[in-house]
Amino acid sequence: MRGTPGYIAPELCKLPPGRITEKIDIYSFGIVLLEIVCARKNVDHSLPESDFHLVRMLQNKAEEYRLLDIVENVDECMQSDKEEMLRMIKIGAWCLQDDPERMPLMSTVVKILDGVMEVDTNLVYEFSHSLIASPIANHHISSAKGPASVLFNPR
């Protein structure tokens, strides 16, 4: 298995070798969306231990009903965008659900981004994979790059 630790869907480790579902990319999209909205990396070891893992921080802030606190440096210029930031955080959280059956399809995410659909209101903010604190815990995942033909085979 190859990929960047922190962006690989946790259920990928549970699937039989060579078996990939359409939900694998949804998890990665959720991480990237949160990174963009929050203006920080998924894992940032320069932050205090309680905040260095973005998904763990999301889980903690959701428990406190303070989702917007995961966004770095919300200034007065961004005050008018709070609702949109909150919507994007919820889309990201929906993409990170532990149960792949609870994750949206990418076509659903596109509809939500287009404003045609709403975000699921019954999100679970308990991410068991957020307990993985460091890339060392993902030692079974290789980030070594092979030839492009190996990395980008058809699914």
PDB file of C-alpha atoms in Angstrom:
ATOM      1  CA  MET A   1       0.000   0.000   0.000  1.00  0.00           C
ATOM      2  CA  ARG A   2       1.283   3.456  -0.843  1.00  0.00           C
ATOM      3  CA  GLY A   3       0.138   6.895   0.088  1.00  0.00           C
ATOM      4  CA  THR A   4       0.691   9.815   2.372  1.00  0.00           C
ATOM      5  CA  PRO A   5      -0.010   9.036   6.032  1.00  0.00           C
ATOM      6  CA  GLY A   6      -2.952  11.068   7.280  1.00  0.00           C
ATOM      7  CA  TYR A   7      -4.676  11.166   3.892  1.00  0.00           C
ATOM      8  CA  ILE A   8      -5.399   7.474   3.503  1.00  0.00           C
ATOM      9  CA  ALA A   9      -8.839   6.292   4.539  1.00  0.00           C
ATOM     10  CA  PRO A  10      -8.545   4.106   7.640  1.00  0.00           C
ATOM     11  CA  GLU A  11     -10.777   1.410   6.155  1.00  0.00           C
ATOM     12  CA  LEU A  12      -8.239   0.865   3.376  1.00  0.00           C
ATOM     13  CA  CYS A  13      -6.115  -1.060   5.872  1.00  0.00           C
ATOM     14  CA  LYS A  14      -9.062  -3.386   6.547  1.00  0.00           C
ATOM     15  CA  LEU A  15      -9.874  -4.168   2.913  1.00  0.00           C
ATOM     16  CA  PRO A  16      -8.491  -7.261   1.190  1.00  0.00           C
ATOM     17  CA  PRO A  17      -5.386  -6.524  -0.930  1.00  0.00           C
ATOM     18  CA  GLY A  18      -6.280  -4.993  -4.262  1.00  0.00           C
ATOM     19  CA  ARG A  19      -9.828  -4.093  -3.166  1.00  0.00           C
ATOM     20  CA  ILE A  20     -10.562  -0.382  -3.308  1.00  0.00           C
ATOM     21  CA  THR A  21     -13.936   1.284  -2.924  1.00  0.00           C
ATOM     22  CA  GLU A  22     -15.154   4.623  -4.294  1.00  0.00           C
ATOM     23  CA  LYS A  23     -15.171   5.955  -0.714  1.00  0.00           C
ATOM     24  CA  ILE A  24     -11.367   5.853  -0.356  1.00  0.00           C
ATOM     25  CA  ASP A  25     -10.941   9.162  -2.182  1.00  0.00           C
ATOM     26  CA  ILE A  26     -13.781  10.765  -0.199  1.00  0.00           C
ATOM     27  CA  TYR A  27     -11.722  10.549   2.993  1.00  0.00           C
ATOM     28  CA  SER A  28      -8.729  12.231   1.334  1.00  0.00           C
ATOM     29  CA  PHE A  29     -10.985  14.951  -0.066  1.00  0.00           C
ATOM     30  CA  GLY A  30     -12.353  15.607   3.424  1.00  0.00           C
ATOM     31  CA  ILE A  31      -8.841  16.038   4.821  1.00  0.00           C
ATOM     32  CA  VAL A  32      -7.801  18.404   2.024  1.00  0.00           C
ATOM     33  CA  LEU A  33     -11.024  20.430   2.361  1.00  0.00           C
ATOM     34  CA  LEU A  34     -10.420  20.852   6.097  1.00  0.00           C
ATOM     35  CA  GLU A  35      -6.807  21.877   5.457  1.00  0.00           C
ATOM     36  CA  ILE A  36      -7.946  24.562   3.018  1.00  0.00           C
ATOM     37  CA  VAL A  37     -10.696  25.917   5.272  1.00  0.00           C
ATOM     38  CA  CYS A  38      -8.579  25.783   8.428  1.00  0.00           C
ATOM     39  CA  ALA A  39      -5.441  27.132   6.717  1.00  0.00           C
ATOM     40  CA  ARG A  40      -3.224  24.489   8.290  1.00  0.00           C
ATOM     41  CA  LYS A  41      -1.759  21.058   7.664  1.00  0.00           C
ATOM     42  CA  ASN A  42      -3.449  17.826   8.685  1.00  0.00           C
ATOM     43  CA  VAL A  43      -0.549  17.098  11.032  1.00  0.00           C
ATOM     44  CA  ASP A  44       1.475  20.024  12.364  1.00  0.00           C
ATOM     45  CA  HIS A  45       4.031  19.055  14.999  1.00  0.00           C
ATOM     46  CA  SER A  46       4.826  22.725  15.679  1.00  0.00           C
ATOM     47  CA  LEU A  47       1.482  23.014  17.500  1.00  0.00           C
ATOM     48  CA  PRO A  48       0.716  21.783  21.027  1.00  0.00           C
ATOM     49  CA  GLU A  49       0.005  18.049  21.236  1.00  0.00           C
ATOM     50  CA  SER A  50      -3.731  18.648  21.679  1.00  0.00           C
ATOM     51  CA  ASP A  51      -3.882  20.562  18.371  1.00  0.00           C
ATOM     52  CA  PHE A  52      -1.218  19.054  16.117  1.00  0.00           C
ATOM     53  CA  HIS A  53      -3.599  16.528  14.511  1.00  0.00           C
ATOM     54  CA  LEU A  54      -6.411  18.325  12.652  1.00  0.00           C
ATOM     55  CA  VAL A  55      -8.946  15.479  12.841  1.00  0.00           C
ATOM     56  CA  ARG A  56      -8.422  15.036  16.573  1.00  0.00           C
ATOM     57  CA  MET A  57      -8.828  18.785  17.022  1.00  0.00           C
ATOM     58  CA  LEU A  58     -12.054  18.669  14.950  1.00  0.00           C
ATOM     59  CA  GLN A  59     -13.375  15.915  17.190  1.00  0.00           C
ATOM     60  CA  ASN A  60     -12.532  17.853  20.357  1.00  0.00           C
ATOM     61  CA  LYS A  61     -14.053  21.117  19.100  1.00  0.00           C
ATOM     62  CA  ALA A  62     -17.212  19.311  17.955  1.00  0.00           C
ATOM     63  CA  GLU A  63     -17.653  17.938  21.478  1.00  0.00           C
ATOM     64  CA  GLU A  64     -17.496  21.544  22.738  1.00  0.00           C
ATOM     65  CA  TYR A  65     -19.844  22.809  19.951  1.00  0.00           C
ATOM     66  CA  ARG A  66     -17.040  25.116  18.754  1.00  0.00           C
ATOM     67  CA  LEU A  67     -16.314  23.887  15.225  1.00  0.00           C
ATOM     68  CA  LEU A  68     -15.109  27.263  13.967  1.00  0.00           C
ATOM     69  CA  ASP A  69     -12.286  27.201  16.513  1.00  0.00           C
ATOM     70  CA  ILE A  70     -10.341  24.866  14.224  1.00  0.00           C
ATOM     71  CA  VAL A  71      -9.980  27.679  11.666  1.00  0.00           C
ATOM     72  CA  GLU A  72      -6.671  29.512  11.994  1.00  0.00           C
ATOM     73  CA  ASN A  73      -6.769  33.288  12.445  1.00  0.00           C
ATOM     74  CA  VAL A  74     -10.427  34.090  11.827  1.00  0.00           C
ATOM     75  CA  ASP A  75     -10.201  37.844  11.418  1.00  0.00           C
ATOM     76  CA  GLU A  76     -12.860  40.499  10.967  1.00  0.00           C
ATOM     77  CA  CYS A  77     -12.701  40.153   7.182  1.00  0.00           C
ATOM     78  CA  MET A  78     -13.842  36.550   7.530  1.00  0.00           C
ATOM     79  CA  GLN A  79     -16.749  37.254   9.891  1.00  0.00           C
ATOM     80  CA  SER A  80     -19.227  37.360   7.013  1.00  0.00           C
ATOM     81  CA  ASP A  81     -17.970  33.963   5.805  1.00  0.00           C
ATOM     82  CA  LYS A  82     -18.491  32.077   9.092  1.00  0.00           C
ATOM     83  CA  GLU A  83     -21.576  30.213   7.866  1.00  0.00           C
ATOM     84  CA  GLU A  84     -19.785  29.100   4.705  1.00  0.00           C
ATOM     85  CA  MET A  85     -16.707  28.019   6.704  1.00  0.00           C
ATOM     86  CA  LEU A  86     -18.937  26.044   9.057  1.00  0.00           C
ATOM     87  CA  ARG A  87     -20.640  24.391   6.071  1.00  0.00           C
ATOM     88  CA  MET A  88     -17.268  23.403   4.611  1.00  0.00           C
ATOM     89  CA  ILE A  89     -16.115  21.995   7.965  1.00  0.00           C
ATOM     90  CA  LYS A  90     -19.279  19.892   8.123  1.00  0.00           C
ATOM     91  CA  ILE A  91     -18.732  18.641   4.561  1.00  0.00           C
ATOM     92  CA  GLY A  92     -15.168  17.687   5.526  1.00  0.00           C
ATOM     93  CA  ALA A  93     -16.392  15.919   8.672  1.00  0.00           C
ATOM     94  CA  TRP A  94     -19.003  14.035   6.649  1.00  0.00           C
ATOM     95  CA  CYS A  95     -16.228  12.779   4.377  1.00  0.00           C
ATOM     96  CA  LEU A  96     -14.264  11.517   7.419  1.00  0.00           C
ATOM     97  CA  GLN A  97     -16.951   9.315   8.949  1.00  0.00           C
ATOM     98  CA  ASP A  98     -15.553   6.077  10.438  1.00  0.00           C
ATOM     99  CA  ASP A  99     -18.255   4.029   8.741  1.00  0.00           C
ATOM    100  CA  PRO A 100     -17.781   4.231   4.960  1.00  0.00           C
ATOM    101  CA  GLU A 101     -21.528   3.686   4.554  1.00  0.00           C
ATOM    102  CA  ARG A 102     -22.106   7.031   6.307  1.00  0.00           C
ATOM    103  CA  MET A 103     -19.730   8.886   3.962  1.00  0.00           C
ATOM    104  CA  PRO A 104     -21.284  10.747   1.026  1.00  0.00           C
ATOM    105  CA  LEU A 105     -20.567   9.855  -2.561  1.00  0.00           C
ATOM    106  CA  MET A 106     -18.447  12.406  -4.417  1.00  0.00           C
ATOM    107  CA  SER A 107     -21.456  13.227  -6.589  1.00  0.00           C
ATOM    108  CA  THR A 108     -23.326  14.161  -3.398  1.00  0.00           C
ATOM    109  CA  VAL A 109     -20.419  16.354  -2.254  1.00  0.00           C
ATOM    110  CA  VAL A 110     -20.495  18.160  -5.610  1.00  0.00           C
ATOM    111  CA  LYS A 111     -24.239  18.773  -5.242  1.00  0.00           C
ATOM    112  CA  ILE A 112     -23.688  20.172  -1.750  1.00  0.00           C
ATOM    113  CA  LEU A 113     -20.883  22.435  -2.971  1.00  0.00           C
ATOM    114  CA  ASP A 114     -23.191  23.620  -5.768  1.00  0.00           C
ATOM    115  CA  GLY A 115     -25.915  24.375  -3.223  1.00  0.00           C
ATOM    116  CA  VAL A 116     -28.337  21.806  -4.635  1.00  0.00           C
ATOM    117  CA  MET A 117     -28.271  19.639  -1.484  1.00  0.00           C
ATOM    118  CA  GLU A 118     -27.658  20.223   2.221  1.00  0.00           C
ATOM    119  CA  VAL A 119     -25.042  18.635   4.474  1.00  0.00           C
ATOM    120  CA  ASP A 120     -26.228  15.649   6.505  1.00  0.00           C
ATOM    121  CA  THR A 121     -27.388  16.973   9.868  1.00  0.00           C
ATOM    122  CA  ASN A 122     -26.744  13.676  11.645  1.00  0.00           C
ATOM    123  CA  LEU A 123     -22.932  13.693  11.551  1.00  0.00           C
ATOM    124  CA  VAL A 124     -20.850  11.668  13.963  1.00  0.00           C
ATOM    125  CA  TYR A 125     -17.775  13.522  15.184  1.00  0.00           C
ATOM    126  CA  GLU A 126     -16.147  10.495  16.800  1.00  0.00           C
ATOM    127  CA  PHE A 127     -13.254   9.635  14.557  1.00  0.00           C
ATOM    128  CA  SER A 128     -11.495   6.530  15.878  1.00  0.00           C
ATOM    129  CA  HIS A 129      -8.744   7.152  13.339  1.00  0.00           C
ATOM    130  CA  SER A 130      -8.041  10.523  15.006  1.00  0.00           C
ATOM    131  CA  LEU A 131      -6.379   8.610  17.817  1.00  0.00           C
ATOM    132  CA  ILE A 132      -3.458   7.855  15.511  1.00  0.00           C
ATOM    133  CA  ALA A 133      -1.093  10.552  16.690  1.00  0.00           C
ATOM    134  CA  SER A 134       1.881  10.286  14.405  1.00  0.00           C
ATOM    135  CA  PRO A 135       3.049   8.954  11.067  1.00  0.00           C
ATOM    136  CA  ILE A 136       5.042   6.369  13.037  1.00  0.00           C
ATOM    137  CA  ALA A 137       1.729   4.723  13.897  1.00  0.00           C
ATOM    138  CA  ASN A 138       1.211   4.337  10.143  1.00  0.00           C
ATOM    139  CA  HIS A 139       4.490   2.484   9.607  1.00  0.00           C
ATOM    140  CA  HIS A 140       2.722  -0.076   7.408  1.00  0.00           C
ATOM    141  CA  ILE A 141       1.937   2.668   4.882  1.00  0.00           C
ATOM    142  CA  SER A 142       4.684   3.442   2.452  1.00  0.00           C
ATOM    143  CA  SER A 143       5.041   6.905   1.036  1.00  0.00           C
ATOM    144  CA  ALA A 144       7.832   5.782  -1.272  1.00  0.00           C
ATOM    145  CA  LYS A 145       7.208   6.818  -4.824  1.00  0.00           C
ATOM    146  CA  GLY A 146       7.449   4.217  -7.515  1.00  0.00           C
ATOM    147  CA  PRO A 147       7.225   4.696 -11.244  1.00  0.00           C
ATOM    148  CA  ALA A 148       4.130   6.617 -12.360  1.00  0.00           C
ATOM    149  CA  SER A 149       2.767   3.526 -14.103  1.00  0.00           C
ATOM    150  CA  VAL A 150       2.665   1.706 -10.765  1.00  0.00           C
ATOM    151  CA  LEU A 151       1.126   4.544  -8.774  1.00  0.00           C
ATOM    152  CA  PHE A 152      -1.575   5.411 -11.256  1.00  0.00           C
ATOM    153  CA  ASN A 153      -2.869   2.075 -12.492  1.00  0.00           C
ATOM    154  CA  PRO A 154      -6.574   1.957 -13.289  1.00  0.00           C
ATOM    155  CA  ARG A 155      -8.751   0.908 -10.373  1.00  0.00           C
TER     156      ARG A 155
END
